[in-house]
Short mmCIF file of C-alpha atoms in Angstrom, two decimals:
data_model
loop_
_atom_site.label_atom_id
_atom_site.label_comp_id
_atom_site.label_asym_id
_atom_site.label_seq_id
_atom_site.Cartn_x
_atom_site.Cartn_y
_atom_site.Cartn_z
CA MET R 1 -34.09 -41.92 3.10
CA ALA R 2 -34.19 -45.26 4.86
CA THR R 3 -30.96 -44.43 6.68
CA SER R 4 -32.35 -41.06 7.85
CA ILE R 5 -35.53 -42.66 9.16
CA ALA R 6 -33.50 -45.30 10.95
CA SER R 7 -31.33 -42.58 12.55
CA VAL R 8 -34.41 -40.68 13.79
CA LYS R 9 -35.88 -43.89 15.22
CA SER R 10 -32.59 -44.73 16.94
CA ILE R 11 -32.50 -41.27 18.57
CA LYS R 12 -36.09 -41.69 19.75
CA THR R 13 -35.17 -44.96 21.41
CA LEU R 14 -32.36 -43.31 23.40
CA LYS R 15 -32.98 -42.78 27.08
CA THR R 16 -32.90 -39.31 28.62
CA PRO R 17 -29.36 -39.59 30.08
CA GLN R 18 -28.05 -40.76 26.71
CA ILE R 19 -29.68 -37.81 24.94
CA LEU R 20 -28.27 -35.38 27.50
CA LYS R 21 -24.77 -36.84 27.11
CA LEU R 22 -25.13 -36.71 23.33
CA GLY R 23 -26.12 -33.04 23.57
CA LEU R 24 -23.23 -32.31 25.95
CA HIS R 25 -20.70 -33.93 23.64
CA GLY R 26 -22.28 -32.25 20.62
CA THR R 27 -21.89 -28.87 22.32
CA TRP R 28 -18.24 -29.56 22.99
CA VAL R 29 -17.59 -30.70 19.42
CA MET R 30 -19.33 -27.66 17.90
CA SER R 31 -17.47 -25.34 20.32
CA VAL R 32 -14.13 -26.78 19.24
CA LEU R 33 -15.13 -26.54 15.55
CA LEU R 34 -16.25 -22.92 15.92
CA MET R 35 -13.04 -22.06 17.78
CA ALA R 36 -10.82 -23.76 15.18
CA LEU R 37 -12.55 -22.08 12.23
CA SER R 38 -12.51 -18.66 13.92
CA ILE R 39 -8.84 -18.80 14.92
CA ALA R 40 -7.78 -20.08 11.48
CA GLY R 41 -9.70 -17.25 9.84
CA VAL R 42 -8.27 -14.60 12.14
CA GLN R 43 -4.72 -15.85 11.61
CA THR R 44 -5.22 -15.61 7.85
CA GLN R 45 -6.54 -12.07 8.30
CA ARG R 46 -3.54 -11.20 10.46
CA GLN R 47 -1.16 -12.55 7.82
CA ALA R 48 -2.90 -10.40 5.19
CA VAL R 49 -2.53 -7.33 7.41
CA GLN R 50 1.15 -8.17 7.95
CA THR R 51 1.80 -8.66 4.23
CA ILE R 52 -0.08 -5.57 3.08
CA GLY R 53 0.77 -3.21 5.91
CA LYS R 54 4.21 -4.31 7.08
CA ASP R 55 5.91 -6.20 4.23
CA ALA R 56 4.72 -5.38 0.69
CA ALA R 57 3.51 -1.78 1.05
CA PRO R 58 6.64 -0.43 2.80
CA SER R 59 8.82 -2.26 0.26
CA ILE R 60 6.85 -0.73 -2.62
CA ILE R 61 7.26 2.75 -1.13
CA ASN R 62 10.95 2.09 -0.55
CA ALA R 63 11.40 1.00 -4.19
CA GLN R 64 9.66 4.17 -5.36
CA ARG R 65 11.90 6.27 -3.10
CA ILE R 66 14.93 4.52 -4.59
CA LYS R 67 13.67 5.51 -8.02
CA ASP R 68 13.10 9.11 -6.88
CA SER R 69 16.60 9.30 -5.48
CA LEU R 70 18.20 7.78 -8.58
CA VAL R 71 16.62 10.32 -10.90
CA ASP R 72 17.29 13.23 -8.55
CA LEU R 73 20.89 12.05 -8.22
CA ASP R 74 21.18 12.29 -12.00
CA ALA R 75 19.45 15.68 -12.11
CA ASN R 76 21.96 17.06 -9.60
CA ALA R 77 24.87 15.61 -11.56
CA THR R 78 23.51 17.26 -14.70
CA ASN R 79 22.97 20.57 -12.92
CA GLU R 80 26.59 20.52 -11.80
CA LEU R 81 27.79 19.83 -15.34
CA ILE R 82 25.71 22.52 -17.09
CA ALA R 83 27.26 25.20 -14.87
CA LYS R 84 30.89 26.22 -15.07
CA PRO R 85 33.26 24.19 -12.86
CA GLY R 86 32.84 25.10 -9.19
CA GLN R 87 29.88 27.45 -9.80
CA ASN R 88 27.07 25.18 -8.59
CA PRO R 89 28.08 23.94 -5.11
CA ALA R 90 24.39 23.41 -4.26
CA ALA R 91 24.18 20.69 -6.93
CA VAL R 92 27.38 19.06 -5.64
CA LYS R 93 25.98 18.97 -2.10
CA ALA R 94 22.59 17.70 -3.27
CA TYR R 95 24.33 14.94 -5.25
CA GLY R 96 26.24 13.84 -2.13
CA ASP R 97 23.09 13.94 0.01
CA ARG R 98 21.19 11.81 -2.52
CA GLN R 99 24.07 9.36 -2.66
CA LYS R 100 23.85 8.85 1.12
CA LYS R 101 20.06 8.55 0.99
CA LEU R 102 20.29 5.94 -1.76
CA ALA R 103 22.69 3.88 0.31
CA MET R 104 20.24 3.98 3.23
CA LEU R 105 17.26 3.04 1.04
CA ILE R 106 19.07 0.09 -0.53
CA VAL R 107 20.08 -1.13 2.94
CA ASN R 108 16.42 -0.81 4.03
CA ALA R 109 15.34 -2.87 1.02
CA ALA R 110 17.92 -5.55 1.82
CA GLU R 111 16.76 -5.71 5.45
CA ASN R 112 13.13 -6.17 4.41
CA ILE R 113 13.56 -9.03 1.91
CA THR R 114 10.42 -11.16 2.20
CA TYR R 115 10.09 -12.91 -1.16
CA GLY R 116 13.57 -14.39 -1.62
CA ASP R 117 15.51 -14.05 -4.87
CA ALA R 118 12.66 -12.13 -6.51
CA GLU R 119 13.70 -9.20 -4.28
CA ARG R 120 17.32 -10.09 -3.59
CA GLN R 121 18.43 -10.07 -7.25
CA PRO R 122 17.11 -6.57 -8.08
CA ILE R 123 18.68 -5.22 -4.89
CA GLU R 124 22.06 -6.72 -5.80
CA GLN R 125 21.71 -5.37 -9.34
CA LEU R 126 20.97 -1.89 -7.98
CA GLN R 127 24.18 -1.93 -5.96
CA VAL R 128 26.30 -3.01 -8.93
CA GLU R 129 24.77 -0.60 -11.45
CA LEU R 130 24.83 2.31 -9.01
CA GLY R 131 28.58 1.82 -8.64
CA ASN R 132 28.95 1.85 -12.44
CA TYR R 133 26.84 5.00 -12.73
CA MET R 134 28.78 6.89 -10.08
CA MET R 135 32.08 5.93 -11.69
CA LEU R 136 30.90 7.36 -15.03
CA VAL R 137 29.63 10.54 -13.37
CA GLN R 138 32.99 11.00 -11.69
CA GLN R 139 34.67 10.67 -15.09
CA ALA R 140 32.33 13.34 -16.46
CA ARG R 141 33.16 15.58 -13.48
CA ASP R 142 36.89 15.15 -14.04
CA TYR R 143 36.60 16.02 -17.73
CA HIS R 144 34.39 18.98 -16.80
CA GLN R 145 37.10 20.31 -14.47
CA GLN R 146 39.62 19.93 -17.29
CA GLY R 147 37.40 21.81 -19.75
CA ASN R 148 37.16 18.74 -21.99
CA THR R 149 33.51 19.12 -23.01
CA ASN R 150 33.40 16.32 -25.60
CA SER R 151 34.82 13.69 -23.24
CA MET R 152 32.57 14.98 -20.46
CA LEU R 153 29.49 14.51 -22.66
CA ILE R 154 30.55 11.00 -23.70
CA ALA R 155 31.03 9.98 -20.06
CA TYR R 156 27.73 11.57 -19.02
CA ARG R 157 25.82 9.93 -21.88
CA ASN R 158 27.09 6.55 -20.71
CA ALA R 159 26.04 7.43 -17.16
CA ALA R 160 22.59 8.47 -18.42
CA LYS R 161 22.23 5.17 -20.31
CA THR R 162 23.15 3.29 -17.14
CA ILE R 163 20.49 5.02 -15.11
CA ASP R 164 17.80 4.93 -17.82
CA ASN R 165 18.38 1.39 -19.10
CA ASN R 166 19.61 -0.44 -16.00
CA LEU R 167 18.95 1.32 -12.70
CA LEU R 168 15.41 2.62 -13.21
CA PRO R 169 14.06 -0.66 -14.71
CA THR R 170 15.63 -2.55 -11.80
CA ALA R 171 13.92 -0.25 -9.29
CA ASP R 172 10.65 -0.85 -11.17
CA GLU R 173 11.24 -4.60 -10.96
CA LEU R 174 11.67 -4.38 -7.19
CA ASN R 175 8.46 -2.37 -7.00
CA GLU R 176 6.55 -4.89 -9.15
CA VAL R 177 7.61 -7.91 -7.07
CA ASN R 178 6.00 -6.43 -3.98
CA TRP R 179 3.03 -4.93 -5.84
CA ARG R 180 2.08 -8.31 -7.31
CA GLU R 181 2.31 -9.93 -3.88
CA LEU R 182 0.21 -7.19 -2.32
CA GLU R 183 -2.49 -7.60 -5.00
CA ARG R 184 -2.44 -11.40 -4.63
CA ILE R 185 -2.73 -11.37 -0.85
CA TYR R 186 -5.46 -8.72 -0.90
CA ALA R 187 -7.59 -10.67 -3.40
CA GLN R 188 -6.95 -13.91 -1.50
CA GLN R 189 -7.91 -12.27 1.78
CA GLN R 190 -11.21 -11.01 0.37
CA ASN R 191 -12.20 -14.43 -0.96
CA PHE R 192 -11.07 -16.26 2.18
CA ARG R 193 -12.88 -13.80 4.46
CA GLN R 194 -16.21 -14.40 2.75
CA GLY R 195 -15.78 -18.18 2.94
CA SER R 196 -14.66 -18.02 6.58
CA ILE R 197 -17.69 -15.97 7.61
CA GLY R 198 -19.95 -18.56 5.97
CA LEU R 199 -18.26 -21.45 7.80
CA ILE R 200 -18.30 -19.59 11.13
CA LEU R 201 -22.00 -18.82 10.78
CA PHE R 202 -22.63 -22.49 9.96
CA ALA R 203 -20.64 -23.74 12.97
CA GLY R 204 -22.19 -21.08 15.20
CA ALA R 205 -25.68 -22.00 14.08
CA GLY R 206 -24.87 -25.64 14.85
CA LEU R 207 -23.66 -24.78 18.36
CA VAL R 208 -26.64 -22.56 19.12
CA GLY R 209 -28.94 -25.19 17.63
CA VAL R 210 -27.61 -27.89 19.98
CA LEU R 211 -27.97 -25.60 23.01
CA VAL R 212 -31.51 -24.58 22.08
CA ALA R 213 -32.43 -28.21 21.40
CA LEU R 214 -31.16 -29.19 24.86
CA GLN R 215 -33.17 -26.38 26.43
CA LEU R 216 -36.33 -27.49 24.64
CA PHE R 217 -35.69 -31.13 25.49
CA LEU R 218 -35.35 -30.36 29.20
CA ASN R 219 -38.56 -28.35 29.06
CA ALA R 220 -40.51 -31.08 27.27
CA ARG R 221 -39.10 -34.25 28.85
CA MET R 222 -38.27 -33.10 32.37
CA ARG R 223 -40.78 -30.27 32.84
CA ARG R 224 -38.02 -27.72 33.50
CA THR R 225 -38.67 -24.09 32.51
CA ILE R 226 -35.39 -22.36 31.73
CA ASN R 227 -31.97 -23.79 32.48
CA PRO R 228 -29.92 -20.67 33.41
CA PHE R 229 -26.57 -22.30 32.59
CA LEU R 230 -27.73 -23.35 29.11
CA LEU R 231 -29.29 -19.92 28.58
CA LEU R 232 -26.01 -18.21 29.46
CA ALA R 233 -24.09 -20.64 27.22
CA THR R 234 -26.47 -19.85 24.36
CA ILE R 235 -26.01 -16.10 24.85
CA LEU R 236 -22.22 -16.55 24.87
CA ALA R 237 -22.39 -18.66 21.70
CA ILE R 238 -24.48 -16.07 19.87
CA GLY R 239 -22.23 -13.28 21.14
CA SER R 240 -19.09 -15.14 20.03
CA VAL R 241 -20.43 -15.64 16.51
CA LEU R 242 -21.51 -12.01 16.22
CA ASP R 243 -18.20 -10.75 17.63
CA THR R 244 -16.13 -12.94 15.31
CA THR R 245 -18.20 -11.90 12.29
CA HIS R 246 -17.79 -8.24 13.29
CA ILE R 247 -14.01 -8.72 13.59
CA PHE R 248 -13.86 -10.22 10.08
CA LEU R 249 -16.02 -7.46 8.58
CA SER R 250 -14.16 -4.70 10.44
CA THR R 251 -10.75 -6.01 9.40
CA GLY R 252 -11.94 -6.37 5.81
CA HIS R 253 -13.22 -2.79 5.83
CA ASN R 254 -9.98 -1.45 7.31
CA LEU R 255 -7.91 -3.34 4.73
CA LYS R 256 -10.11 -1.94 1.98
CA VAL R 257 -9.56 1.60 3.29
CA ALA R 258 -5.82 0.92 3.53
CA LYS R 259 -5.42 -0.74 0.13
CA GLU R 260 -8.08 0.77 -2.15
CA GLY R 261 -8.47 4.13 -0.46
CA ALA R 262 -5.07 5.16 0.86
CA PHE R 263 -2.45 2.98 -0.79
CA THR R 264 -3.83 3.12 -4.33
CA SER R 265 -3.59 6.91 -4.14
CA LEU R 266 -0.23 6.78 -2.39
CA HIS R 267 1.17 4.43 -5.03
CA ALA R 268 -0.06 6.67 -7.87
CA LEU R 269 1.38 9.71 -6.09
CA ARG R 270 4.72 7.97 -5.61
CA GLN R 271 4.85 6.92 -9.26
CA GLY R 272 3.99 10.45 -10.32
CA ARG R 273 6.72 11.84 -8.07
CA ALA R 274 9.33 9.56 -9.66
CA ILE R 275 8.21 10.67 -13.13
CA ALA R 276 8.39 14.32 -12.03
CA TYR R 277 12.01 13.79 -10.99
CA SER R 278 12.63 12.25 -14.43
CA ALA R 279 11.08 15.29 -16.11
CA ASN R 280 13.25 17.61 -14.03
CA ALA R 281 16.36 15.65 -15.02
CA ALA R 282 15.32 15.76 -18.69
CA GLU R 283 15.01 19.56 -18.43
CA SER R 284 18.65 19.79 -17.31
CA ARG R 285 19.82 17.26 -19.92
CA TYR R 286 18.18 19.44 -22.58
CA LEU R 287 20.57 22.26 -21.68
CA LEU R 288 23.63 20.05 -21.15
CA ASP R 289 23.70 17.97 -24.33
CA LYS R 290 22.81 20.11 -27.33
CA ALA R 291 23.39 17.28 -29.79
CA PHE R 292 20.49 15.37 -28.22
CA ALA R 293 18.47 18.37 -27.03
CA SER R 294 15.48 17.38 -29.14
CA SER R 295 15.41 13.87 -27.66
CA HIS R 296 15.62 15.23 -24.12
CA GLU R 297 12.86 17.73 -24.86
CA GLN R 298 10.61 14.95 -26.15
CA ALA R 299 11.41 12.88 -23.05
CA PHE R 300 10.46 15.83 -20.84
CA PHE R 301 7.03 16.19 -22.40
CA ARG R 302 6.44 12.43 -22.34
CA HIS R 303 7.09 12.52 -18.61
CA VAL R 304 4.80 15.54 -18.21
CA ASP R 305 1.98 13.74 -20.04
CA ARG R 306 2.34 10.76 -17.71
CA ILE R 307 1.96 13.09 -14.74
CA ALA R 308 -0.84 15.27 -16.10
CA LYS R 309 -2.05 15.18 -19.70
CA LEU R 310 -4.55 17.92 -20.44
CA PRO R 311 -7.46 17.55 -22.87
CA GLN R 312 -6.66 19.03 -26.26
CA GLY R 313 -6.96 22.81 -26.25
CA MET R 314 -7.24 23.12 -22.46
CA THR R 315 -4.93 25.34 -20.43
CA TYR R 316 -3.83 24.77 -16.84
CA ASP R 317 -5.77 27.85 -15.71
CA ARG R 318 -8.99 26.39 -17.07
CA LEU R 319 -8.17 22.93 -15.73
CA LEU R 320 -7.51 24.30 -12.24
CA ALA R 321 -10.77 26.27 -12.31
CA GLU R 322 -12.74 23.12 -13.15
CA VAL R 323 -10.92 20.96 -10.62
CA ARG R 324 -11.49 23.54 -7.87
CA SER R 325 -15.22 23.44 -8.63
CA GLY R 326 -15.19 19.68 -8.12
CA LYS R 327 -15.21 18.70 -11.79
CA LEU R 328 -12.68 16.55 -13.62
CA PRO R 329 -12.75 17.28 -17.36
CA THR R 330 -13.08 14.42 -19.81
CA GLY R 331 -9.73 13.54 -21.35
CA PHE R 332 -7.65 14.62 -18.36
CA SER R 333 -5.29 11.72 -17.59
CA GLY R 334 -2.06 10.85 -15.83
CA PHE R 335 -1.06 10.16 -12.24
CA MET R 336 -2.53 13.45 -11.00
CA ALA R 337 -5.84 12.62 -12.66
CA ASP R 338 -5.74 9.17 -11.04
CA GLY R 339 -5.22 10.79 -7.65
CA LEU R 340 -8.06 13.26 -8.16
CA ASN R 341 -10.31 10.39 -9.21
CA ASN R 342 -9.60 8.59 -5.94
CA ILE R 343 -10.22 11.38 -3.41
CA THR R 344 -11.20 9.68 -0.15
CA PHE R 345 -9.95 11.59 2.87
CA PRO R 346 -10.48 15.10 4.33
CA GLY R 347 -8.07 17.67 2.94
CA GLU R 348 -6.96 15.41 0.09
CA ARG R 349 -8.69 17.35 -2.70
CA GLU R 350 -7.35 20.72 -1.52
CA SER R 351 -3.83 19.33 -1.32
CA ALA R 352 -4.12 17.69 -4.76
CA VAL R 353 -5.29 20.96 -6.31
CA LYS R 354 -2.39 22.78 -4.64
CA THR R 355 0.00 20.21 -6.15
CA LEU R 356 -1.50 20.64 -9.62
CA ASP R 357 -1.19 24.42 -9.31
CA ALA R 358 2.49 24.13 -8.28
CA PHE R 359 3.16 21.79 -11.21
CA ALA R 360 1.57 24.30 -13.60
CA ARG R 361 3.91 27.03 -12.29
CA TYR R 362 6.90 24.74 -12.77
CA LEU R 363 5.87 24.08 -16.39
CA ALA R 364 5.45 27.80 -17.04
CA ILE R 365 9.06 28.40 -15.94
CA ASP R 366 10.21 25.46 -18.07
CA ALA R 367 8.62 27.15 -21.10
CA GLN R 368 10.68 30.27 -20.31
CA ILE R 369 13.86 28.16 -20.15
CA ARG R 370 13.20 26.69 -23.59
CA GLN R 371 12.39 30.11 -25.01
CA LEU R 372 15.69 31.50 -23.71
CA GLU R 373 17.64 28.51 -25.05
CA THR R 374 16.12 28.67 -28.54
CA SER R 375 16.77 32.43 -28.69
CA GLY R 376 20.48 31.89 -28.05
CA GLN R 377 20.49 32.94 -24.38
CA HIS R 378 22.01 29.71 -23.08
CA GLN R 379 23.54 31.08 -19.88
CA ALA R 380 20.28 32.79 -18.92
CA ALA R 381 18.46 29.50 -19.54
CA VAL R 382 20.96 27.65 -17.32
CA THR R 383 20.60 30.25 -14.56
CA LEU R 384 16.81 29.94 -14.68
CA CYS R 385 17.04 26.13 -14.69
CA ILE R 386 19.37 25.64 -11.73
CA GLY R 387 18.28 28.69 -9.73
CA THR R 388 16.62 28.29 -6.35
CA ASN R 389 15.19 31.80 -5.97
CA PRO R 390 11.43 32.42 -6.29
CA GLY R 391 10.48 32.34 -9.96
CA GLN R 392 13.32 29.98 -10.91
CA SER R 393 12.97 26.33 -11.91
CA ASN R 394 14.49 24.52 -8.94
CA TRP R 395 12.49 26.74 -6.58
CA ALA R 396 9.29 25.88 -8.46
CA PHE R 397 10.14 22.18 -8.40
CA GLU R 398 10.72 22.30 -4.64
CA GLU R 399 7.34 24.02 -4.19
CA PHE R 400 5.73 21.26 -6.25
CA LYS R 401 7.46 18.61 -4.12
CA LYS R 402 6.25 20.23 -0.89
CA ALA R 403 2.64 20.34 -2.08
CA HIS R 404 2.92 16.81 -3.41
CA LEU R 405 4.35 15.60 -0.10
CA GLU R 406 1.33 17.00 1.76
CA THR R 407 -0.99 14.85 -0.35
CA MET R 408 1.18 11.78 0.18
CA GLU R 409 1.29 12.36 3.93
CA ILE R 410 -2.52 12.46 4.10
CA ASN R 411 -2.74 9.06 2.43
CA GLN R 412 0.22 7.67 4.39
CA LYS R 413 -1.44 8.70 7.65
CA GLU R 414 -4.78 7.11 6.68
CA PHE R 415 -3.02 3.95 5.53
CA LYS R 416 -1.24 3.62 8.86
CA LEU R 417 -4.43 4.31 10.82
CA ALA R 418 -6.32 1.63 8.89
CA ILE R 419 -3.55 -0.95 9.31
CA ASP R 420 -3.19 -0.15 13.02
CA ALA R 421 -6.97 -0.46 13.44
CA SER R 422 -6.84 -3.91 11.80
CA VAL R 423 -4.02 -5.01 14.10
CA ASN R 424 -5.87 -3.77 17.19
CA THR R 425 -9.08 -5.49 16.11
CA LEU R 426 -7.32 -8.85 15.78
CA ASN R 427 -5.17 -8.55 18.91
CA GLY R 428 -5.94 -11.08 21.65
CA PHE R 429 -8.43 -13.12 19.64
CA GLU R 430 -6.52 -16.40 20.02
CA VAL R 431 -6.76 -15.98 23.80
CA LYS R 432 -10.34 -14.72 23.94
CA MET R 433 -11.91 -17.39 21.72
CA PRO R 434 -10.70 -20.48 23.66
CA VAL R 435 -11.85 -18.83 26.91
CA LEU R 436 -15.33 -18.23 25.48
CA MET R 437 -15.63 -21.72 24.04
CA GLY R 438 -14.32 -23.21 27.29
CA ALA R 439 -16.93 -21.20 29.21
CA ILE R 440 -19.69 -22.50 26.92
CA ALA R 441 -18.51 -26.09 27.42
CA LEU R 442 -18.34 -25.62 31.20
CA LEU R 443 -21.74 -23.92 31.42
CA THR R 444 -23.30 -26.74 29.40
CA LEU R 445 -21.77 -29.28 31.77
CA LEU R 446 -23.01 -27.34 34.81
CA GLY R 447 -26.46 -27.08 33.28
CA LEU R 448 -26.78 -30.80 32.49
CA ARG R 449 -24.89 -32.32 35.39
CA PRO R 450 -27.75 -32.02 37.95
CA ARG R 451 -30.15 -33.65 35.49
CA LEU R 452 -27.70 -36.48 34.83
CA ARG R 453 -27.22 -37.01 38.57
CA GLU R 454 -30.96 -37.52 38.98
CA TYR R 455 -30.63 -40.73 36.99
CA LEU R 456 -27.78 -42.00 39.14
CA LEU R 457 -29.84 -41.88 42.32
#
């Protein structure tokens, strides 16, 4: 208390020029502080936008696409093997196309390594295990051509183990590395943004306070009314604080739309798509390997439940009727339920319902396949499984994929728009802020300089 009183007394003993110089220097110091805090905060925001929008999110999507392609590669290999040699050229072509796409996706992942060995090691493992898988599939193909069914099944089972136990977990690992980083940066950004706004408001209040105090001092001590330079400096200071706060809030909102609105749905949709490919592969495995048909059937329905698990006793017709009316029944779970629970953008609900409807049609055809197989009509079941005509399984799966892609594209578009809006909001700030603070410092000098000169005469 004694120190504070002494400080007040010492200020009161200062002469007018000393007080004006103190105010001038105080304005400069607070301008520099406000500029430093604002630029540091914006750079942290920009890094969060870069990590979420340009590094982690694309890598997560790429990892999910790798997983899609791996399972579809296996489904095509299986579809080739359940038909007689040379009778399913579409599966052979699709296998080759997926092989090329996988190579491209793995190259993309390698080119976008951001987190060191945590990403590099899974990518290297994918390359090694993919080579092993393709070698085993080729063995199965060779035995298939020779009519050696037992050896073909042994080779294919080893290939299936490679993809199930090695390749898919490795793709998941690559996904998780980037997902954890995205979650960490997003949470960090939210906390830092709130703290930065508080510090900027504090520094801004200090700057405005010094300018207002100088204006009041000139009015009281020197009988001046309004100093136009100080008034303009004060307006600029208030405007700078409001603009910076708006930038922080706007960027935070855009990141929330991108992460919680668009990307959460997109991630769930991508995961659901990968599981759908797994279900489709399990359907083909069910027909290929009769010794393990029961295991493949159980795997199929496990995958289906992860995509869309209906409440007990509910049919898809009833579920679709409720979803179309805007209701989500209690007990409905899975990736499709997650997506319907996170409807954010125009057209998203309609597209999600269309996807659910297409999935229901696919499951209805799958039930026909199993009925044919259990009734001893194996060839008819195979034809229905690998057929691409309307009413056949591969046709229905393609229709599901198209509807599903529409929903993903809605969220992908909104994610990109939100990230681009964040980038545009932050662009040029490091140039604008020093100019504004420099203008405030110069205006303060211009406002006080004539008064200081009066004491030199």
